[in-house]
Amino acid sequence: MDIKATVLFLSLAVAVLSADSVGSKAQSCADVRQFYSGKGFTLHGVPQTEISGEHLHVCPQGYTCCTSAMEETLLGLSRRELEGLIREAGRSIQATLNAQYRSFDTYFLELLDGSERWLEAEFPEALGGLYERNAGLFRELYADLRRFYRGSSLSLEEALDDLWTQLLERQIKATPNITMATTSVSDDFLECGVKQAELMKLFGEAPRDLKAPLVRTFITARAFTQALTSAGEVVRKVSQVPLSSECNRAIMKLVYCGQCRGLGDLKPCTDYCSNVIKGCLANQADLQPEWEILIDALLQVAASFGVPGLDAVLFSIPVRISEALLSLQENMATFRSKVWQACGSPTEEPTESSGTEERKRRSITVLHYRSSSTDAVQLEVQVSDVSSKLKEMQQFWLQLPVALCKSKASSSRDRCWNGMTKARYQPDVMGDGLASQINNPEVDVDITKPDMSIRQQIMQLKITSSRLLTALSGQDVDFQDNSDDISGSGSGLCLEQSCIHSRVSISKGERPKYYPTENKRVRGTANQGLPCHILLLLSLASVLLRR
């Protein structure tokens, strides 16, 4: 071999050795090993340099720093991380809903307590002996109002009618010429007396003026707090729905396959991340239409609390009772005469002395309530706060993929991980919801098989919205929710066996009721007064919950 050939050979050998040296550096897995140990995993079995990737099932099968065991480990890690992020987003919404529930609940009950305290402070002077004889009835009325608000199945209309009936019965038995024991006054006489009182409007217009706004306010307030709780439960349950295996593979590829290729410094392309998350949360996105309807209904109810103000309605209770008792006192003499004529006398005819004694009684003072500027501001702040928070969460299910990709995705359209390498992501971004995923290039979604647990929560949103809108019209729908834990503490909903009538009183057949208005809606009859759309929704919900 001549000298020229020898020099050429040595030059080629040096070039090859240099190339091998450069290639060896490019194939190092040091960054992957550091990342993997940083996640808390052992480095046992982790390659020092890249290996052939035919063994990979999720990541691209080029040269890689990941073994089959590493891929499986990262597959589980990616699932746990995404499910954790979804639960965290759900907990944030739940916390907001719970905070609004507590805020409104505290405000409403403070108003109710204030109304009762005002009654107890003013009535002894305003009513005199009438208050002492009937203080227990007033306390029982407020107790009934609290029980109804908390979810009891008692009828507020019946509770109010019962108040006037018992006040009248006690007044009849306390008249000077009825001196016998209470049990001596027959039920027939009392029933006849109640009918006469209704005909002549013995209590004036006060019972009617109290009933309509008070019943509407309590029905709406109860439905409002129950809807806040129900919405929180829907979010909690949906946030716990496990990811599909197809979604899990797509998430692994999105988040960690770049690491296996030695491109761990690259974030996923934004459109790539959107397609993966939209495919994973396709069923959840289908909640959005009913979620928006529910939030709109909550906003309408919140706005209704301002006209008339909640304080004005709740503080009208002592005002209307004092008006009714003044009317009773002024008309009692005429009432007794009519009762004696129509019903007969249980003892003796009324005498002049008894009438004189009646006229000597101290006149009842009617209470007056005026809302202060402080009360008005407090209510405005309450309504404004709950409304702003509800509006913020109105697009929650559509914004969730955006929020999840915000921290993961790259701001660059070209220098990002597209699932295969560092390059622009070419496919179009899919729409929202299950039906839009038919051509999703990243997640294999079967649009013919919706997630039934999420469909149940969509039905729950429909029912809750319908009940809210029905309550807004002044009607109460006493449907029983049979979901597994909707009757939890503070929900205001209860199962059929645990919902009880809180008033322990003589049955309807034994005690006459005083009905001062024309609308006598009986709530005890099954399905009476329920709108057809509510019955349909309940039937559909029953079918879904049995599947």
mmCIF file of N, CA, C and O in Angstrom, residues 88-125:
data_model
loop_
_atom_site.group_PDB
_atom_site.id
_atom_site.type_symbol
_atom_site.label_atom_id
_atom_site.label_comp_id
_atom_site.label_asym_id
_atom_site.label_seq_id
_atom_site.Cartn_x
_atom_site.Cartn_y
_atom_site.Cartn_z
ATOM 1 N N GLU A 88 -59.917 18.638 40.448
ATOM 2 C CA GLU A 88 -59.569 19.930 41.050
ATOM 3 C C GLU A 88 -60.421 21.045 40.453
ATOM 4 O O GLU A 88 -60.899 21.938 41.164
ATOM 5 N N ALA A 89 -60.606 21.007 39.125
ATOM 6 C CA ALA A 89 -61.472 22.006 38.485
ATOM 7 C C ALA A 89 -62.902 21.883 39.000
ATOM 8 O O ALA A 89 -63.578 22.892 39.256
ATOM 9 N N GLY A 90 -63.367 20.641 39.185
ATOM 10 C CA GLY A 90 -64.705 20.429 39.719
ATOM 11 C C GLY A 90 -64.828 20.928 41.146
ATOM 12 O O GLY A 90 -65.844 21.542 41.520
ATOM 13 N N ARG A 91 -63.777 20.685 41.957
ATOM 14 C CA ARG A 91 -63.823 21.145 43.357
ATOM 15 C C ARG A 91 -63.884 22.664 43.426
ATOM 16 O O ARG A 91 -64.515 23.232 44.330
ATOM 17 N N SER A 92 -63.232 23.329 42.486
ATOM 18 C CA SER A 92 -63.284 24.788 42.462
ATOM 19 C C SER A 92 -64.707 25.287 42.230
ATOM 20 O O SER A 92 -65.176 26.213 42.906
ATOM 21 N N ILE A 93 -65.411 24.663 41.278
ATOM 22 C CA ILE A 93 -66.806 25.043 41.021
ATOM 23 C C ILE A 93 -67.690 24.679 42.214
ATOM 24 O O ILE A 93 -68.569 25.450 42.625
ATOM 25 N N GLN A 94 -67.459 23.487 42.787
ATOM 26 C CA GLN A 94 -68.224 23.085 43.959
ATOM 27 C C GLN A 94 -68.034 24.079 45.102
ATOM 28 O O GLN A 94 -68.995 24.439 45.795
ATOM 29 N N ALA A 95 -66.798 24.506 45.310
ATOM 30 C CA ALA A 95 -66.522 25.448 46.396
ATOM 31 C C ALA A 95 -67.274 26.761 46.182
ATOM 32 O O ALA A 95 -67.815 27.345 47.138
ATOM 33 N N THR A 96 -67.329 27.219 44.932
ATOM 34 C CA THR A 96 -68.063 28.453 44.637
ATOM 35 C C THR A 96 -69.553 28.270 44.890
ATOM 36 O O THR A 96 -70.204 29.134 45.511
ATOM 37 N N LEU A 97 -70.108 27.149 44.440
ATOM 38 C CA LEU A 97 -71.536 26.889 44.658
ATOM 39 C C LEU A 97 -71.843 26.753 46.143
ATOM 40 O O LEU A 97 -72.851 27.276 46.636
ATOM 41 N N ASN A 98 -70.973 26.051 46.870
ATOM 42 C CA ASN A 98 -71.192 25.891 48.313
ATOM 43 C C ASN A 98 -71.102 27.227 49.044
ATOM 44 O O ASN A 98 -71.861 27.483 49.982
ATOM 45 N N ALA A 99 -70.177 28.076 48.607
ATOM 46 C CA ALA A 99 -70.040 29.393 49.234
ATOM 47 C C ALA A 99 -71.291 30.240 49.003
ATOM 48 O O ALA A 99 -71.764 30.931 49.918
ATOM 49 N N GLN A 100 -71.845 30.168 47.786
ATOM 50 C CA GLN A 100 -73.075 30.904 47.506
ATOM 51 C C GLN A 100 -74.247 30.348 48.298
ATOM 52 O O GLN A 100 -75.114 31.095 48.764
ATOM 53 N N TYR A 101 -74.287 29.028 48.444
ATOM 54 C CA TYR A 101 -75.342 28.408 49.256
ATOM 55 C C TYR A 101 -75.253 28.914 50.696
ATOM 56 O O TYR A 101 -76.256 29.336 51.279
ATOM 57 N N ARG A 102 -74.062 28.853 51.282
ATOM 58 C CA ARG A 102 -73.907 29.261 52.684
ATOM 59 C C ARG A 102 -74.232 30.739 52.860
ATOM 60 O O ARG A 102 -74.868 31.137 53.844
ATOM 61 N N SER A 103 -73.800 31.557 51.908
ATOM 62 C CA SER A 103 -74.043 32.993 52.008
ATOM 63 C C SER A 103 -75.539 33.307 51.975
ATOM 64 O O SER A 103 -76.050 34.047 52.822
ATOM 65 N N PHE A 104 -76.235 32.730 50.995
ATOM 66 C CA PHE A 104 -77.671 32.999 50.900
ATOM 67 C C PHE A 104 -78.423 32.388 52.070
ATOM 68 O O PHE A 104 -79.322 33.014 52.644
ATOM 69 N N ASP A 105 -78.069 31.167 52.436
ATOM 70 C CA ASP A 105 -78.741 30.479 53.543
ATOM 71 C C ASP A 105 -78.611 31.283 54.829
ATOM 72 O O ASP A 105 -79.597 31.468 55.562
ATOM 73 N N THR A 106 -77.419 31.767 55.116
ATOM 74 C CA THR A 106 -77.204 32.570 56.325
ATOM 75 C C THR A 106 -78.016 33.852 56.275
ATOM 76 O O THR A 106 -78.680 34.227 57.257
ATOM 77 N N TYR A 107 -77.993 34.526 55.126
ATOM 78 C CA TYR A 107 -78.736 35.782 54.972
ATOM 79 C C TYR A 107 -80.236 35.569 55.155
ATOM 80 O O TYR A 107 -80.903 36.315 55.888
ATOM 81 N N PHE A 108 -80.767 34.538 54.522
ATOM 82 C CA PHE A 108 -82.211 34.288 54.581
ATOM 83 C C PHE A 108 -82.656 33.950 56.006
ATOM 84 O O PHE A 108 -83.662 34.481 56.501
ATOM 85 N N LEU A 109 -81.916 33.068 56.668
ATOM 86 C CA LEU A 109 -82.306 32.667 58.025
ATOM 87 C C LEU A 109 -82.120 33.802 59.025
ATOM 88 O O LEU A 109 -82.877 33.897 60.005
ATOM 89 N N GLU A 110 -81.135 34.663 58.793
ATOM 90 C CA GLU A 110 -80.977 35.829 59.665
ATOM 91 C C GLU A 110 -82.181 36.759 59.535
ATOM 92 O O GLU A 110 -82.648 37.327 60.539
ATOM 93 N N LEU A 111 -82.684 36.922 58.326
ATOM 94 C CA LEU A 111 -83.894 37.730 58.138
ATOM 95 C C LEU A 111 -85.085 37.106 58.851
ATOM 96 O O LEU A 111 -85.865 37.802 59.510
ATOM 97 N N LEU A 112 -85.232 35.787 58.714
ATOM 98 C CA LEU A 112 -86.355 35.104 59.360
ATOM 99 C C LEU A 112 -86.246 35.198 60.881
ATOM 100 O O LEU A 112 -87.252 35.451 61.569
ATOM 101 N N ASP A 113 -85.040 35.004 61.413
ATOM 102 C CA ASP A 113 -84.841 35.141 62.863
ATOM 103 C C ASP A 113 -85.136 36.568 63.317
ATOM 104 O O ASP A 113 -85.742 36.779 64.381
ATOM 105 N N GLY A 114 -84.710 37.550 62.510
ATOM 106 C CA GLY A 114 -84.976 38.943 62.854
ATOM 107 C C GLY A 114 -86.464 39.252 62.868
ATOM 108 O O GLY A 114 -86.942 40.007 63.731
ATOM 109 N N SER A 115 -87.207 38.665 61.934
ATOM 110 C CA SER A 115 -88.660 38.861 61.902
ATOM 111 C C SER A 115 -89.309 38.311 63.170
ATOM 112 O O SER A 115 -90.164 38.962 63.772
ATOM 113 N N GLU A 116 -88.868 37.121 63.600
ATOM 114 C CA GLU A 116 -89.444 36.537 64.808
ATOM 115 C C GLU A 116 -89.071 37.343 66.046
ATOM 116 O O GLU A 116 -89.901 37.538 66.940
ATOM 117 N N ARG A 117 -87.828 37.807 66.114
ATOM 118 C CA ARG A 117 -87.415 38.620 67.274
ATOM 119 C C ARG A 117 -88.225 39.908 67.346
ATOM 120 O O ARG A 117 -88.608 40.356 68.440
ATOM 121 N N TRP A 118 -88.479 40.509 66.174
ATOM 122 C CA TRP A 118 -89.278 41.743 66.151
ATOM 123 C C TRP A 118 -90.696 41.472 66.650
ATOM 124 O O TRP A 118 -91.251 42.253 67.419
ATOM 125 N N LEU A 119 -91.284 40.361 66.204
ATOM 126 C CA LEU A 119 -92.615 39.987 66.676
ATOM 127 C C LEU A 119 -92.632 39.813 68.193
ATOM 128 O O LEU A 119 -93.510 40.354 68.884
ATOM 129 N N GLU A 120 -91.654 39.072 68.719
ATOM 130 C CA GLU A 120 -91.625 38.807 70.163
ATOM 131 C C GLU A 120 -91.362 40.077 70.974
ATOM 132 O O GLU A 120 -91.811 40.188 72.122
ATOM 133 N N ALA A 121 -90.653 41.051 70.368
ATOM 134 C CA ALA A 121 -90.373 42.295 71.083
ATOM 135 C C ALA A 121 -91.565 43.249 71.067
ATOM 136 O O ALA A 121 -91.821 43.962 72.055
ATOM 137 N N GLU A 122 -92.316 43.285 69.978
ATOM 138 C CA GLU A 122 -93.379 44.270 69.806
ATOM 139 C C GLU A 122 -94.770 43.765 70.172
ATOM 140 O O GLU A 122 -95.624 44.556 70.583
ATOM 141 N N PHE A 123 -95.006 42.469 70.024
ATOM 142 C CA PHE A 123 -96.371 41.968 70.204
ATOM 143 C C PHE A 123 -96.895 42.069 71.634
ATOM 144 O O PHE A 123 -98.099 42.291 71.822
ATOM 145 N N PRO A 124 -96.097 41.866 72.679
ATOM 146 C CA PRO A 124 -96.668 42.000 74.029
ATOM 147 C C PRO A 124 -97.318 43.367 74.255
ATOM 148 O O PRO A 124 -98.376 43.460 74.877
ATOM 149 N N GLU A 125 -96.702 44.432 73.746
ATOM 150 C CA GLU A 125 -97.271 45.768 73.888
ATOM 151 C C GLU A 125 -98.388 46.009 72.871
ATOM 152 O O GLU A 125 -99.412 46.633 73.188
#
